[in-house]
XYZ file of C-alpha atoms in Angstrom:
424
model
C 0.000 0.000 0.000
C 1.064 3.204 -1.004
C 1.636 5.488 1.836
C 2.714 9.112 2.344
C 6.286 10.263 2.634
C 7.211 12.369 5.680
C 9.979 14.792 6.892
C 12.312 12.611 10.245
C 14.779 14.651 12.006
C 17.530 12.313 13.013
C 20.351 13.182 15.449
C 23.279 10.850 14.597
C 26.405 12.230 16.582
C 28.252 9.602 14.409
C 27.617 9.070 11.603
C 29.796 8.362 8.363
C 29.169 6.031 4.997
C 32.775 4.924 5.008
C 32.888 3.707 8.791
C 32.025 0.735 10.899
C 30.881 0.863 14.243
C 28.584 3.534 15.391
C 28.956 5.983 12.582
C 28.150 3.305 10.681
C 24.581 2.436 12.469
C 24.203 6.415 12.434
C 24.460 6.449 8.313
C 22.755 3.077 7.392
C 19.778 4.277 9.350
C 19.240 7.338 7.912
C 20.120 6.343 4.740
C 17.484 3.495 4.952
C 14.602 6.171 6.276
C 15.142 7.818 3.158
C 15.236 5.026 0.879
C 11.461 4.281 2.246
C 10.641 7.883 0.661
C 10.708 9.938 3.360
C 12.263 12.979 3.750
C 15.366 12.671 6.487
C 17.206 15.692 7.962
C 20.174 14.693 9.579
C 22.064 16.219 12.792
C 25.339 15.191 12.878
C 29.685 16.015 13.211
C 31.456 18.383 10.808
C 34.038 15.497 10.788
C 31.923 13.435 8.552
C 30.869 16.547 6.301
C 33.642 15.364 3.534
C 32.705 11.567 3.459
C 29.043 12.500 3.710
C 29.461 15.003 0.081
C 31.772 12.620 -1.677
C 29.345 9.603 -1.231
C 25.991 12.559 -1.778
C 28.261 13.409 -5.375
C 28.309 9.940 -6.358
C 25.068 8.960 -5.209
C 22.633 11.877 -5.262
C 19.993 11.648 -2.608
C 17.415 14.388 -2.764
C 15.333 12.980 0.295
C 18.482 13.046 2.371
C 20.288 16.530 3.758
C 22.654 17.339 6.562
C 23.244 19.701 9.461
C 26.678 19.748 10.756
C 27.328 20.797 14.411
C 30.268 20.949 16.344
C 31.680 22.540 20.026
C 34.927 24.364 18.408
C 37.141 24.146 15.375
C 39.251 21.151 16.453
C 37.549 19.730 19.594
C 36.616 16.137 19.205
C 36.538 14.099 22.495
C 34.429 10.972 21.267
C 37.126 8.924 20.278
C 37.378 6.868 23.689
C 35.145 6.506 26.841
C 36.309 8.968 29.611
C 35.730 12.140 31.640
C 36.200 14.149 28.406
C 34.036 12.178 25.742
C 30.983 12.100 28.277
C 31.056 15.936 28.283
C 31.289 16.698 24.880
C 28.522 14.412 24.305
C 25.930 15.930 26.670
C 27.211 19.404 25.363
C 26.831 18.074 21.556
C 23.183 17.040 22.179
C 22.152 20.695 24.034
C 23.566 22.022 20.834
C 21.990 19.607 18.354
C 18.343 20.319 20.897
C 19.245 24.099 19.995
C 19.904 23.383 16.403
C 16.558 20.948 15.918
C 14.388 23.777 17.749
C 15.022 26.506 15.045
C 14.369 23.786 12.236
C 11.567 22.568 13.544
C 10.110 26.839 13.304
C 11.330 26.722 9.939
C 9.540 23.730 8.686
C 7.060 20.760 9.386
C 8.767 18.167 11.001
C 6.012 14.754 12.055
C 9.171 12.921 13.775
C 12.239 12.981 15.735
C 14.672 10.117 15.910
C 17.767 9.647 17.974
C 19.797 7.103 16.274
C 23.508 6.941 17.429
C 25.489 7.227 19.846
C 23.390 4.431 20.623
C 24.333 4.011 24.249
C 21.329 3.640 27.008
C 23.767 5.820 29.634
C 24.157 8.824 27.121
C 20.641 11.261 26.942
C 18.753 13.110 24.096
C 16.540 16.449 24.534
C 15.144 16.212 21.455
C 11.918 15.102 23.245
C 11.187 18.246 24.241
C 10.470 19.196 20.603
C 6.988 18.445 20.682
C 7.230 15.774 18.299
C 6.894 12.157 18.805
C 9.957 10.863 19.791
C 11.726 7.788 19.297
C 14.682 7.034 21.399
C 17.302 3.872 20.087
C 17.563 1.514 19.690
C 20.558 1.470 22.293
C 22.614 -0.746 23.995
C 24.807 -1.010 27.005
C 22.878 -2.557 29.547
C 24.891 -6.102 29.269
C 26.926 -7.206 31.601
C 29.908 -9.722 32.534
C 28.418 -11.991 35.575
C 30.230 -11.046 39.047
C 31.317 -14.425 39.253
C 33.215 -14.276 36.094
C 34.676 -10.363 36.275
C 37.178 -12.244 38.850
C 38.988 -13.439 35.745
C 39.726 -10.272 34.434
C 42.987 -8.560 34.676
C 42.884 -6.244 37.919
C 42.718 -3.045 35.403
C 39.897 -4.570 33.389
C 38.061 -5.986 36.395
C 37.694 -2.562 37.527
C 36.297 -1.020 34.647
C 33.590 -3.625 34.422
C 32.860 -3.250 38.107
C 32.906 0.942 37.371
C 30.589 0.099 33.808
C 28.270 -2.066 36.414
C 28.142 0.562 38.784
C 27.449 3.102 35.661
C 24.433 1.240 34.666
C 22.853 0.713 37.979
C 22.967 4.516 38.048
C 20.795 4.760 35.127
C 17.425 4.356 36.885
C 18.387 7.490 38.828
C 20.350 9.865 36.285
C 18.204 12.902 36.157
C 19.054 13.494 32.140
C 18.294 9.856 31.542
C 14.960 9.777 33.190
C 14.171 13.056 31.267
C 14.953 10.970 28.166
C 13.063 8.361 28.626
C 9.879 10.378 30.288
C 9.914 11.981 26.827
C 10.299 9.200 24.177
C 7.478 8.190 22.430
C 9.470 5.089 21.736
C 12.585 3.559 23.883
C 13.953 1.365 21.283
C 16.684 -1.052 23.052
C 18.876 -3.231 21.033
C 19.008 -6.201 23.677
C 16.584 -7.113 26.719
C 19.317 -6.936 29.231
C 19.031 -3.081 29.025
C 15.143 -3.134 30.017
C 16.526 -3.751 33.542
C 17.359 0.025 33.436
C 14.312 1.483 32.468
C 11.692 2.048 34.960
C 8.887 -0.071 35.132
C 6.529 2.815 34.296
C 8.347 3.298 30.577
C 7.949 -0.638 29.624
C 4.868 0.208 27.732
C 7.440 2.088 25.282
C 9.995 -0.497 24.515
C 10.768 -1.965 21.612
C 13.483 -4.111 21.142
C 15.511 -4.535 18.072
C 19.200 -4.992 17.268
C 20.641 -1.791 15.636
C 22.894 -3.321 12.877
C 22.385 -4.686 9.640
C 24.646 -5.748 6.680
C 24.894 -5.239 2.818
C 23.849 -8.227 1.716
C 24.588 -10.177 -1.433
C 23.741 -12.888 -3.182
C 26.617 -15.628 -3.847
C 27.264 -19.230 -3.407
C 28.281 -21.144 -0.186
C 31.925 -21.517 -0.257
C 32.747 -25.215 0.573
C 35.586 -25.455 3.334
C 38.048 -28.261 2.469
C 40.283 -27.567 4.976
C 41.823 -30.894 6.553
C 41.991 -29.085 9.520
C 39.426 -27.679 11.407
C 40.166 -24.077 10.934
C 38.307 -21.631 14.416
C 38.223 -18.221 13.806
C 37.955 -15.056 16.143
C 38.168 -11.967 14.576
C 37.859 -8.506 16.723
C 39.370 -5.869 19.243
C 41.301 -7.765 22.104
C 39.694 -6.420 24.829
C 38.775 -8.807 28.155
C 35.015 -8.365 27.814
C 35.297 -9.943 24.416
C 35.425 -13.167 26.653
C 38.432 -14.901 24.499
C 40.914 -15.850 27.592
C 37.268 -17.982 28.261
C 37.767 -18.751 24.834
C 41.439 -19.604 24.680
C 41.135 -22.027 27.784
C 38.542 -23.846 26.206
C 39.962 -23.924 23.219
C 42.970 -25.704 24.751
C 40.529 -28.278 26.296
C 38.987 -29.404 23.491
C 42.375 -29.188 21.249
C 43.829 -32.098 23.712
C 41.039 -34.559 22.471
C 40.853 -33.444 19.058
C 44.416 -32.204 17.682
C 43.147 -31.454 14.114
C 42.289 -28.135 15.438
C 43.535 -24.710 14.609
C 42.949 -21.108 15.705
C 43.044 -18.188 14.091
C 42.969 -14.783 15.867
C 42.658 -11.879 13.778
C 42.658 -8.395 15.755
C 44.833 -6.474 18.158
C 44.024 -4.546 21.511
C 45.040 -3.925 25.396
C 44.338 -7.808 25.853
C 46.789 -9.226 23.365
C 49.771 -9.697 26.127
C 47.187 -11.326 28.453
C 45.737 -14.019 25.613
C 48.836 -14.474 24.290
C 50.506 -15.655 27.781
C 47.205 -18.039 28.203
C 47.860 -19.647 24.947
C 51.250 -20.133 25.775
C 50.576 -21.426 29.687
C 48.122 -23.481 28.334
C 50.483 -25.144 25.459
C 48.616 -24.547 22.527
C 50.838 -21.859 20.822
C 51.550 -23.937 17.671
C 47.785 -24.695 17.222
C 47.009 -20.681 17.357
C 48.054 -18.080 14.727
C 47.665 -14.220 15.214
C 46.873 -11.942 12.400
C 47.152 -8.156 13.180
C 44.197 -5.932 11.584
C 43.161 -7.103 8.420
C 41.395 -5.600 5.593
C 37.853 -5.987 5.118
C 38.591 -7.550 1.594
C 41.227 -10.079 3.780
C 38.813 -10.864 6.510
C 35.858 -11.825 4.359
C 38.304 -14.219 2.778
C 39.171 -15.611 6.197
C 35.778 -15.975 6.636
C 35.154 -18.202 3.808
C 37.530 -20.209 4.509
C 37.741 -21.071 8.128
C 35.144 -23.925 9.405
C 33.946 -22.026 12.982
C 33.667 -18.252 14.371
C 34.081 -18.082 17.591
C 32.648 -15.033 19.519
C 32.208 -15.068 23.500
C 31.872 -11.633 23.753
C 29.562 -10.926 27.245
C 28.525 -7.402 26.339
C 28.429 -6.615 22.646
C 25.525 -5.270 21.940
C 25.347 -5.631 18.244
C 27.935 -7.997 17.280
C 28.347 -6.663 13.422
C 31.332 -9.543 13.112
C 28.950 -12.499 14.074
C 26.466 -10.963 11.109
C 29.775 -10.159 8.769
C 30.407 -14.198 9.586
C 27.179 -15.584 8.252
C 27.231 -13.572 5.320
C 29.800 -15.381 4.458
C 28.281 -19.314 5.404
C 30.771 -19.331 8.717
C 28.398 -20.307 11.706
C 29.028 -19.003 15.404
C 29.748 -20.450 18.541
C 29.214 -17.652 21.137
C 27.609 -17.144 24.464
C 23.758 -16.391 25.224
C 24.055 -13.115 26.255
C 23.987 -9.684 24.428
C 23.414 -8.999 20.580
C 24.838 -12.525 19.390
C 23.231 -14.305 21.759
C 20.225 -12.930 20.268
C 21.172 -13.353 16.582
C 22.430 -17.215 16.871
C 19.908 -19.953 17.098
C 20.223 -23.420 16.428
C 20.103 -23.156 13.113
C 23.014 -20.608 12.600
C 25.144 -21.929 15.074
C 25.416 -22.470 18.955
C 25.092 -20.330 21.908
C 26.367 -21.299 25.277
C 24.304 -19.893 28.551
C 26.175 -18.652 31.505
C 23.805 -18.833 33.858
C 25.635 -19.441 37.062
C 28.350 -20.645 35.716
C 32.241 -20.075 36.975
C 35.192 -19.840 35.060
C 35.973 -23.565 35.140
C 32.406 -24.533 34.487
C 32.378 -22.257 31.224
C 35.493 -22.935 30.340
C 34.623 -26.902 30.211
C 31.017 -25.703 28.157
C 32.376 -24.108 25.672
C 35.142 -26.818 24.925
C 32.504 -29.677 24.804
C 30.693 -27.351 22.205
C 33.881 -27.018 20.206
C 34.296 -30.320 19.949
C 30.821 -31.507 19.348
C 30.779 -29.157 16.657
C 34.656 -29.641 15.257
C 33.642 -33.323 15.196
C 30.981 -33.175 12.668
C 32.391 -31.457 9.325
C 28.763 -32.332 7.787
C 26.978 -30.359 10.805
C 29.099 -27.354 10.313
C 28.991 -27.238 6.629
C 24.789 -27.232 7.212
C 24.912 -24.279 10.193
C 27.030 -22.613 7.664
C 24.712 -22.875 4.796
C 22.285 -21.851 7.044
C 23.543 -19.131 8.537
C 24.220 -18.134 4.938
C 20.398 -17.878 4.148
C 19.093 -16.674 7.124
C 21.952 -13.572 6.689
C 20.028 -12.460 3.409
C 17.100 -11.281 5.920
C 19.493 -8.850 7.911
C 19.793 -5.795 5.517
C 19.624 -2.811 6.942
C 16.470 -1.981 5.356
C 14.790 -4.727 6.924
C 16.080 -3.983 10.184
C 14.840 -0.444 9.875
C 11.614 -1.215 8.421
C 11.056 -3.836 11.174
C 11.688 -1.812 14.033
C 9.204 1.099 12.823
C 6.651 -1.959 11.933
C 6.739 -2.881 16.203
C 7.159 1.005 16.175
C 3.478 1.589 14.809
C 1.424 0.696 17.653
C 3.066 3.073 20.221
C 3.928 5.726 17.835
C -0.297 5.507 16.813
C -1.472 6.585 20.448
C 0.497 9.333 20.180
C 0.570 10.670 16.761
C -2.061 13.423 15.833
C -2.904 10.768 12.463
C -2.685 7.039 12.118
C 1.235 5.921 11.922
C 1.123 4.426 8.463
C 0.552 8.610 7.435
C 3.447 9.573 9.238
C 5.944 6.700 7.403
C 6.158 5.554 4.583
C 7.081 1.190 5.877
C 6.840 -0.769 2.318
């Protein structure tokens, strides 16, 4: 059905069509909006201004157009969580409020969306616009178990027990509970972050992952490898869960030797994963790749048998997505964005429940070797994982969340919601 296009202000602090990561989520959603034939004013950095016109030059977008804000010439503190970054946030979004206010007496705006930083500790004042508002989706809310931040380096273990401590604050951070008293929608990406939001704002939520790919269309590659070839590919940081990983990896590696681990990434946690593969004699079956290309990794992709991901806060998980694109299924834990994504059919997820380090350790290297056992099994979940990719565009994903949008967004809106988007 034919439906009538309409004018979304989106705030996207980040936001870049060359980039991964956040400024990735903040273009591919805004992009997307548009594509559905609405017209989509963006809020966003004057550090993206020059990949934003060189992409707009080759691929003209009419229902697309930018406003670029910024503190001071030079002054760009959103690299890296700290002191610094958290202020120039807040201070971005008073400016970007500021900035939407005087558009919004300029012209007819029927929605505001805040689409990146997408962080459920980090607020928005654009509900205070007198539009409907929808807020996400965001992460953040995950968490490492207590019982298993006592394997963490002493530095790590005390920013997880500080990013704990951060989260249980949320409930009672005065600009949070403004944000959320004012969304129309609170879009989160996982349900571990509904914990945070009061129980008088679960009539809001909507949950809904915030990534997406570029899908294409090609064969399954068939892995002939002779051995069993386990990928991780990522930062090395300790929450990515791979000194779990590493241990179990060296379990399962005693009862099945034809086993080999590739780690492709770099990060504060290299020394530490690199000195467990080495106490736990398994440095000949692991190799370590610095960085690699996006063009590289895809290959590496194709060609290894298992990705391994036991990440126990990601909230997306873009890698586990980037893997089944390319038919290589997941073992990962049940928590977060790829314990959402992997089912049975794409892979295996291990819960943590509960569990210490040894007992995790020993569950994750009884599901690497059911799994390493069975070529046949892993060529299937591969295939699989394949196919069920295809559905994870990021027009889907934005069309989908503004589908479980609708109801919430109807009680609100002055006109039914399928006249305020255009969702074919």
């Amino acid at each position: 059905m034919e439906r009538n296009p309409r004018n979304i202000l989106v705030s996207a602090i980040a936001c870049s069509p060359v980039l991964g990561s956040e400024d990735g989520v903040g273009w591919n959603w805004s992009l997307e909006l548009s594509k559905l034939g609405n017209s989509v004013t963006v809020l966003t950095r004057k550090r993206f201004r020059t990949d934003i016109e060189d992409y707009l030059k080759k691929e003209p977008n009419p229902g697309l157009s930018f406003h670029y804000i910024d503190l001071l010439p030079g002054i760009d503190y959103t690299g890296s969580p700290s002191l610094l970054s958290y202020m120039y946030i807040y201070v971005w979004q008073l400016l970007a409020f500021f900035k939407a206010k005087k558009l919004v007496s300029k012209a007819s705006f029927d929605l505001v969306h805040h689409v990146t930083f997408a962080g459920i500790r980090l607020p928005s004042f654009l509900g205070y616009l007198g539009l409907p508002f929808v807020f996400g989706p965001v992460g953040g809310g995950e968490e490492v178990p207590a019982q298993l931040i006592k394997t963490f380096p002493t530095k790590a273990r005390l920013k997880e027990n500080l990013r704990r401590l951060s989260n249980k604050l949320v409930r009672y951070d005065p600009l949070m509970w403004l944000t959320m008293r004012s969304a129309t929608v609170l879009g989160i990406a996982t349900k571990d972050c509904l914990s945070l939001i009061p129980h008088a704002y679960h009539n809001k939520v909507v949950i809904s992952s915030t990534i997406g790919v570029n899908a294409c269309l090609s064969e399954y590659n068939q892995r002939n490898n002779t051995d069993t070839i386990v990928l991780y590919a990522g930062r090395f940081l300790h929450w990515k869960g791979m000194h779990i990983g590493l241990k179990a990896f060296a379990v399962a590696a005693k009862k099945n030797p034809a086993m080999r681990l590739l780690m492709v990434g770099d990060g504060p946690a290299a020394e530490h994963w690199r000195a467990i593969a080495s106490s736990s004699d398994i440095e000949d079956f692991v190799t370590w790749v610095s960085w690699a290309k996006k063009a590289e990794l895809d290959e590496l992709y194709k060609t290894s048998d298992l990705f391994m991901f036991p990440s126990f806060h990601d909230s997306g998980g873009m890698v586990v997505l980037e893997a089944a694109l390319q038919g290589l299924p997941t073992l990962c834990l049940d928590v977060g964005g790829p314990g959402m994504m992997v089912n049975e059919s794409t892979g295996v997820k291990v819960a943590i429940n509960g569990l210490g380090e040894d007992e995790l350790v020993d569950a994750l290297a009884n599901s690497l070797l059911a799994l390493t056992a069975n070529k046949e099994r892993l060529a299937h979940l591969g295939r699989s994982a394949k196919s069920w990719s295809s559905s994870q565009g990021w027009g889907a994903r934005v069309r989908n969340f503004y589908f479980s949008c609708g109801p919430i967004l109807a009680k609100s809106a002055p006109m039914p919601i399928d006249r305020h988007l255009k969702i074919s």
